[in-house]
Amino acid sequence: PIFVIFIFLATPSTGSIMFYYLTNELNFTEEFMGRLRIVSSVASIIGITLYNKYFSKASFKQIIFWTTIFGSLVSLSQLLLVSRVNLQLGIPDGIFCFSDNLVSQVLGEINSMPLVVLACEICPKNIEGTMYALLMSVINFGGMMSVSYTHLRAHETGRNLVCRLLLEKK
């Protein structure tokens, strides 16, 4: 499960590029960005609670499959923000970002919980601390690889990549 967690986390992401867009293009303040982080933290707790209450008995494969499908669709909502479709739908940027962040984080937590539970279940007795340290290291390294790979690809590819559009849009 640790290798799967790494691969899942090491996939390209738009996190830092969207941060640039939100702060430099939409002019969100530090306070607003802090509130987005609070929403993300609360959404993590909601996701873990939902997993424990409703999904802990469900099949790992089903949870991972469906949350990955829905999570992928939700992540495409960033295109609505960048193309300004949210305003055409009458949804202000701030509300759109809060709701997108909330749903994405809840789905992400529900998605990752089965793998974390599986890692805990197969952990040999008396090395729980070592397993936790390994798991956190893999999570941090996967996140770092995701950001590095995304930045590398954004600088290598042409103007057709959304990341490049965000960086070059003026």
PDB file of C-alpha atoms in Angstrom:
ATOM      1  CA  PRO A   1       0.000   0.000   0.000  1.00  0.00           C
ATOM      2  CA  ILE A   2       2.893   2.401   0.598  1.00  0.00           C
ATOM      3  CA  PHE A   3       3.988   2.239  -3.045  1.00  0.00           C
ATOM      4  CA  VAL A   4       0.416   2.925  -4.177  1.00  0.00           C
ATOM      5  CA  ILE A   5       0.238   5.926  -1.827  1.00  0.00           C
ATOM      6  CA  PHE A   6       3.497   7.254  -3.278  1.00  0.00           C
ATOM      7  CA  ILE A   7       2.343   6.837  -6.894  1.00  0.00           C
ATOM      8  CA  PHE A   8      -0.997   8.457  -6.100  1.00  0.00           C
ATOM      9  CA  LEU A   9       0.638  11.447  -4.417  1.00  0.00           C
ATOM     10  CA  ALA A  10       3.425  11.820  -6.991  1.00  0.00           C
ATOM     11  CA  THR A  11       1.019  12.493  -9.836  1.00  0.00           C
ATOM     12  CA  PRO A  12       1.116  15.993 -11.333  1.00  0.00           C
ATOM     13  CA  SER A  13      -0.893  18.633  -9.527  1.00  0.00           C
ATOM     14  CA  THR A  14      -1.790  22.255 -10.028  1.00  0.00           C
ATOM     15  CA  GLY A  15      -1.426  23.296  -6.382  1.00  0.00           C
ATOM     16  CA  SER A  16       1.321  25.903  -6.581  1.00  0.00           C
ATOM     17  CA  ILE A  17       0.214  27.139  -9.996  1.00  0.00           C
ATOM     18  CA  MET A  18      -3.335  27.615  -8.725  1.00  0.00           C
ATOM     19  CA  PHE A  19      -1.918  29.411  -5.683  1.00  0.00           C
ATOM     20  CA  TYR A  20      -0.218  31.835  -8.088  1.00  0.00           C
ATOM     21  CA  TYR A  21      -3.457  32.268 -10.019  1.00  0.00           C
ATOM     22  CA  LEU A  22      -5.552  32.833  -6.897  1.00  0.00           C
ATOM     23  CA  THR A  23      -3.163  35.383  -5.391  1.00  0.00           C
ATOM     24  CA  ASN A  24      -1.928  37.203  -8.502  1.00  0.00           C
ATOM     25  CA  GLU A  25      -4.823  36.970 -10.928  1.00  0.00           C
ATOM     26  CA  LEU A  26      -7.853  36.870  -8.633  1.00  0.00           C
ATOM     27  CA  ASN A  27      -6.069  38.966  -6.001  1.00  0.00           C
ATOM     28  CA  PHE A  28      -7.109  36.835  -3.039  1.00  0.00           C
ATOM     29  CA  THR A  29      -5.602  38.165   0.173  1.00  0.00           C
ATOM     30  CA  GLU A  30      -3.457  36.292   2.687  1.00  0.00           C
ATOM     31  CA  GLU A  31      -6.461  36.240   4.999  1.00  0.00           C
ATOM     32  CA  PHE A  32      -8.654  34.630   2.348  1.00  0.00           C
ATOM     33  CA  MET A  33      -5.957  32.046   1.538  1.00  0.00           C
ATOM     34  CA  GLY A  34      -5.715  31.275   5.264  1.00  0.00           C
ATOM     35  CA  ARG A  35      -9.450  30.728   5.372  1.00  0.00           C
ATOM     36  CA  LEU A  36      -9.157  28.353   2.436  1.00  0.00           C
ATOM     37  CA  ARG A  37      -6.577  26.369   4.454  1.00  0.00           C
ATOM     38  CA  ILE A  38      -8.988  26.265   7.405  1.00  0.00           C
ATOM     39  CA  VAL A  39     -11.726  24.956   5.097  1.00  0.00           C
ATOM     40  CA  SER A  40      -9.271  22.333   3.877  1.00  0.00           C
ATOM     41  CA  SER A  41      -8.459  21.245   7.433  1.00  0.00           C
ATOM     42  CA  VAL A  42     -12.121  21.053   8.423  1.00  0.00           C
ATOM     43  CA  ALA A  43     -12.842  19.116   5.217  1.00  0.00           C
ATOM     44  CA  SER A  44     -10.134  16.610   6.171  1.00  0.00           C
ATOM     45  CA  ILE A  45     -11.871  15.987   9.488  1.00  0.00           C
ATOM     46  CA  ILE A  46     -15.220  15.668   7.701  1.00  0.00           C
ATOM     47  CA  GLY A  47     -13.726  13.188   5.222  1.00  0.00           C
ATOM     48  CA  ILE A  48     -12.223  11.028   7.967  1.00  0.00           C
ATOM     49  CA  THR A  49     -15.485  11.138   9.926  1.00  0.00           C
ATOM     50  CA  LEU A  50     -17.516  10.157   6.846  1.00  0.00           C
ATOM     51  CA  TYR A  51     -15.111   7.306   6.144  1.00  0.00           C
ATOM     52  CA  ASN A  52     -15.370   5.993   9.714  1.00  0.00           C
ATOM     53  CA  LYS A  53     -19.148   6.316   9.845  1.00  0.00           C
ATOM     54  CA  TYR A  54     -20.229   5.236   6.345  1.00  0.00           C
ATOM     55  CA  PHE A  55     -17.385   3.738   4.342  1.00  0.00           C
ATOM     56  CA  SER A  56     -15.197   1.755   6.759  1.00  0.00           C
ATOM     57  CA  LYS A  57     -17.061  -1.486   6.006  1.00  0.00           C
ATOM     58  CA  ALA A  58     -17.138  -0.934   2.232  1.00  0.00           C
ATOM     59  CA  SER A  59     -14.741  -2.555  -0.215  1.00  0.00           C
ATOM     60  CA  PHE A  60     -11.377  -0.794  -0.499  1.00  0.00           C
ATOM     61  CA  LYS A  61     -11.446  -1.154  -4.266  1.00  0.00           C
ATOM     62  CA  GLN A  62     -14.896   0.398  -4.553  1.00  0.00           C
ATOM     63  CA  ILE A  63     -13.984   3.355  -2.328  1.00  0.00           C
ATOM     64  CA  ILE A  64     -10.746   4.053  -4.167  1.00  0.00           C
ATOM     65  CA  PHE A  65     -12.349   3.611  -7.590  1.00  0.00           C
ATOM     66  CA  TRP A  66     -15.358   5.887  -7.002  1.00  0.00           C
ATOM     67  CA  THR A  67     -13.557   8.576  -5.039  1.00  0.00           C
ATOM     68  CA  THR A  68     -10.855   8.707  -7.717  1.00  0.00           C
ATOM     69  CA  ILE A  69     -13.495   9.097 -10.438  1.00  0.00           C
ATOM     70  CA  PHE A  70     -15.408  11.797  -8.541  1.00  0.00           C
ATOM     71  CA  GLY A  71     -12.201  13.468  -7.371  1.00  0.00           C
ATOM     72  CA  SER A  72     -10.939  13.672 -10.942  1.00  0.00           C
ATOM     73  CA  LEU A  73     -14.179  15.273 -12.067  1.00  0.00           C
ATOM     74  CA  VAL A  74     -14.098  17.759  -9.188  1.00  0.00           C
ATOM     75  CA  SER A  75     -10.484  18.663  -9.964  1.00  0.00           C
ATOM     76  CA  LEU A  76     -11.591  19.656 -13.455  1.00  0.00           C
ATOM     77  CA  SER A  77     -13.633  22.409 -11.827  1.00  0.00           C
ATOM     78  CA  GLN A  78     -10.427  24.468 -11.705  1.00  0.00           C
ATOM     79  CA  LEU A  79     -10.887  24.887 -15.447  1.00  0.00           C
ATOM     80  CA  LEU A  80     -14.242  26.540 -14.747  1.00  0.00           C
ATOM     81  CA  LEU A  81     -12.517  29.022 -12.458  1.00  0.00           C
ATOM     82  CA  VAL A  82      -9.678  29.784 -14.867  1.00  0.00           C
ATOM     83  CA  SER A  83     -12.008  30.168 -17.839  1.00  0.00           C
ATOM     84  CA  ARG A  84     -14.319  32.287 -15.641  1.00  0.00           C
ATOM     85  CA  VAL A  85     -17.348  30.066 -16.308  1.00  0.00           C
ATOM     86  CA  ASN A  86     -18.142  30.228 -12.586  1.00  0.00           C
ATOM     87  CA  LEU A  87     -18.986  33.930 -12.991  1.00  0.00           C
ATOM     88  CA  GLN A  88     -21.219  33.167 -15.963  1.00  0.00           C
ATOM     89  CA  LEU A  89     -23.038  30.692 -13.700  1.00  0.00           C
ATOM     90  CA  GLY A  90     -23.390  33.402 -11.056  1.00  0.00           C
ATOM     91  CA  ILE A  91     -20.951  31.830  -8.580  1.00  0.00           C
ATOM     92  CA  PRO A  92     -18.461  34.321  -7.082  1.00  0.00           C
ATOM     93  CA  ASP A  93     -14.790  33.314  -7.095  1.00  0.00           C
ATOM     94  CA  GLY A  94     -14.540  33.031  -3.313  1.00  0.00           C
ATOM     95  CA  ILE A  95     -17.605  30.817  -2.913  1.00  0.00           C
ATOM     96  CA  PHE A  96     -16.466  28.676  -5.843  1.00  0.00           C
ATOM     97  CA  CYS A  97     -13.009  28.192  -4.302  1.00  0.00           C
ATOM     98  CA  PHE A  98     -14.415  27.367  -0.860  1.00  0.00           C
ATOM     99  CA  SER A  99     -16.828  24.762  -2.226  1.00  0.00           C
ATOM    100  CA  ASP A 100     -14.275  23.269  -4.616  1.00  0.00           C
ATOM    101  CA  ASN A 101     -11.701  23.032  -1.837  1.00  0.00           C
ATOM    102  CA  LEU A 102     -14.198  21.455   0.553  1.00  0.00           C
ATOM    103  CA  VAL A 103     -15.411  18.774  -1.849  1.00  0.00           C
ATOM    104  CA  SER A 104     -11.907  17.974  -3.145  1.00  0.00           C
ATOM    105  CA  GLN A 105     -10.475  17.569   0.332  1.00  0.00           C
ATOM    106  CA  VAL A 106     -13.351  15.414   1.602  1.00  0.00           C
ATOM    107  CA  LEU A 107     -13.021  13.103  -1.404  1.00  0.00           C
ATOM    108  CA  GLY A 108      -9.244  13.009  -1.016  1.00  0.00           C
ATOM    109  CA  GLU A 109      -9.476  11.951   2.620  1.00  0.00           C
ATOM    110  CA  ILE A 110     -12.077   9.267   1.892  1.00  0.00           C
ATOM    111  CA  ASN A 111      -9.860   8.088  -0.978  1.00  0.00           C
ATOM    112  CA  SER A 112      -6.690   7.809   1.094  1.00  0.00           C
ATOM    113  CA  MET A 113      -8.176   6.283   4.243  1.00  0.00           C
ATOM    114  CA  PRO A 114      -8.447   2.681   2.938  1.00  0.00           C
ATOM    115  CA  LEU A 115      -4.739   2.638   2.093  1.00  0.00           C
ATOM    116  CA  VAL A 116      -3.775   4.079   5.467  1.00  0.00           C
ATOM    117  CA  VAL A 117      -6.007   1.537   7.224  1.00  0.00           C
ATOM    118  CA  LEU A 118      -4.494  -1.281   5.166  1.00  0.00           C
ATOM    119  CA  ALA A 119      -0.971  -0.111   6.007  1.00  0.00           C
ATOM    120  CA  CYS A 120      -1.900  -0.131   9.701  1.00  0.00           C
ATOM    121  CA  GLU A 121      -3.465  -3.585   9.497  1.00  0.00           C
ATOM    122  CA  ILE A 122      -0.438  -5.212   7.885  1.00  0.00           C
ATOM    123  CA  CYS A 123       2.049  -3.471  10.164  1.00  0.00           C
ATOM    124  CA  PRO A 124       3.971  -5.966  12.320  1.00  0.00           C
ATOM    125  CA  LYS A 125       3.605  -5.645  16.083  1.00  0.00           C
ATOM    126  CA  ASN A 126       5.967  -3.261  17.928  1.00  0.00           C
ATOM    127  CA  ILE A 127       7.090  -1.250  14.874  1.00  0.00           C
ATOM    128  CA  GLU A 128       4.056   0.991  14.606  1.00  0.00           C
ATOM    129  CA  GLY A 129       6.168   4.136  15.140  1.00  0.00           C
ATOM    130  CA  THR A 130       8.569   3.123  12.398  1.00  0.00           C
ATOM    131  CA  MET A 131       5.675   2.369  10.058  1.00  0.00           C
ATOM    132  CA  TYR A 132       4.115   5.754  10.807  1.00  0.00           C
ATOM    133  CA  ALA A 133       7.436   7.524  10.136  1.00  0.00           C
ATOM    134  CA  LEU A 134       7.804   5.601   6.873  1.00  0.00           C
ATOM    135  CA  LEU A 135       4.247   6.427   5.846  1.00  0.00           C
ATOM    136  CA  MET A 136       4.705  10.149   6.567  1.00  0.00           C
ATOM    137  CA  SER A 137       8.034  10.150   4.696  1.00  0.00           C
ATOM    138  CA  VAL A 138       6.424   8.555   1.661  1.00  0.00           C
ATOM    139  CA  ILE A 139       3.531  11.038   1.787  1.00  0.00           C
ATOM    140  CA  ASN A 140       5.909  14.012   2.010  1.00  0.00           C
ATOM    141  CA  PHE A 141       8.232  12.667  -0.689  1.00  0.00           C
ATOM    142  CA  GLY A 142       5.274  11.928  -2.996  1.00  0.00           C
ATOM    143  CA  GLY A 143       3.998  15.477  -2.553  1.00  0.00           C
ATOM    144  CA  MET A 144       7.444  16.888  -3.261  1.00  0.00           C
ATOM    145  CA  MET A 145       7.780  14.771  -6.418  1.00  0.00           C
ATOM    146  CA  SER A 146       4.348  15.927  -7.574  1.00  0.00           C
ATOM    147  CA  VAL A 147       5.286  19.597  -7.314  1.00  0.00           C
ATOM    148  CA  SER A 148       8.699  19.049  -8.930  1.00  0.00           C
ATOM    149  CA  TYR A 149       7.276  17.032 -11.822  1.00  0.00           C
ATOM    150  CA  THR A 150       4.480  19.553 -12.409  1.00  0.00           C
ATOM    151  CA  HIS A 151       6.924  22.465 -12.532  1.00  0.00           C
ATOM    152  CA  LEU A 152       9.221  20.562 -14.878  1.00  0.00           C
ATOM    153  CA  ARG A 153       6.374  19.707 -17.252  1.00  0.00           C
ATOM    154  CA  ALA A 154       4.935  23.240 -17.121  1.00  0.00           C
ATOM    155  CA  HIS A 155       8.235  24.651 -18.341  1.00  0.00           C
ATOM    156  CA  GLU A 156       8.776  21.984 -21.014  1.00  0.00           C
ATOM    157  CA  THR A 157       5.417  22.003 -22.733  1.00  0.00           C
ATOM    158  CA  GLY A 158       3.816  24.412 -25.124  1.00  0.00           C
ATOM    159  CA  ARG A 159       1.049  26.902 -24.590  1.00  0.00           C
ATOM    160  CA  ASN A 160      -1.659  24.251 -24.771  1.00  0.00           C
ATOM    161  CA  LEU A 161      -1.111  23.119 -21.177  1.00  0.00           C
ATOM    162  CA  VAL A 162      -3.438  24.667 -18.614  1.00  0.00           C
ATOM    163  CA  CYS A 163      -0.509  25.267 -16.246  1.00  0.00           C
ATOM    164  CA  ARG A 164       1.279  27.327 -18.889  1.00  0.00           C
ATOM    165  CA  LEU A 165      -1.898  29.275 -19.549  1.00  0.00           C
ATOM    166  CA  LEU A 166      -2.138  30.151 -15.887  1.00  0.00           C
ATOM    167  CA  LEU A 167       1.486  31.233 -15.700  1.00  0.00           C
ATOM    168  CA  GLU A 168       1.412  33.287 -18.892  1.00  0.00           C
ATOM    169  CA  LYS A 169      -2.090  34.754 -18.639  1.00  0.00           C
ATOM    170  CA  LYS A 170      -1.928  38.539 -18.357  1.00  0.00           C
TER     171      LYS A 170
END
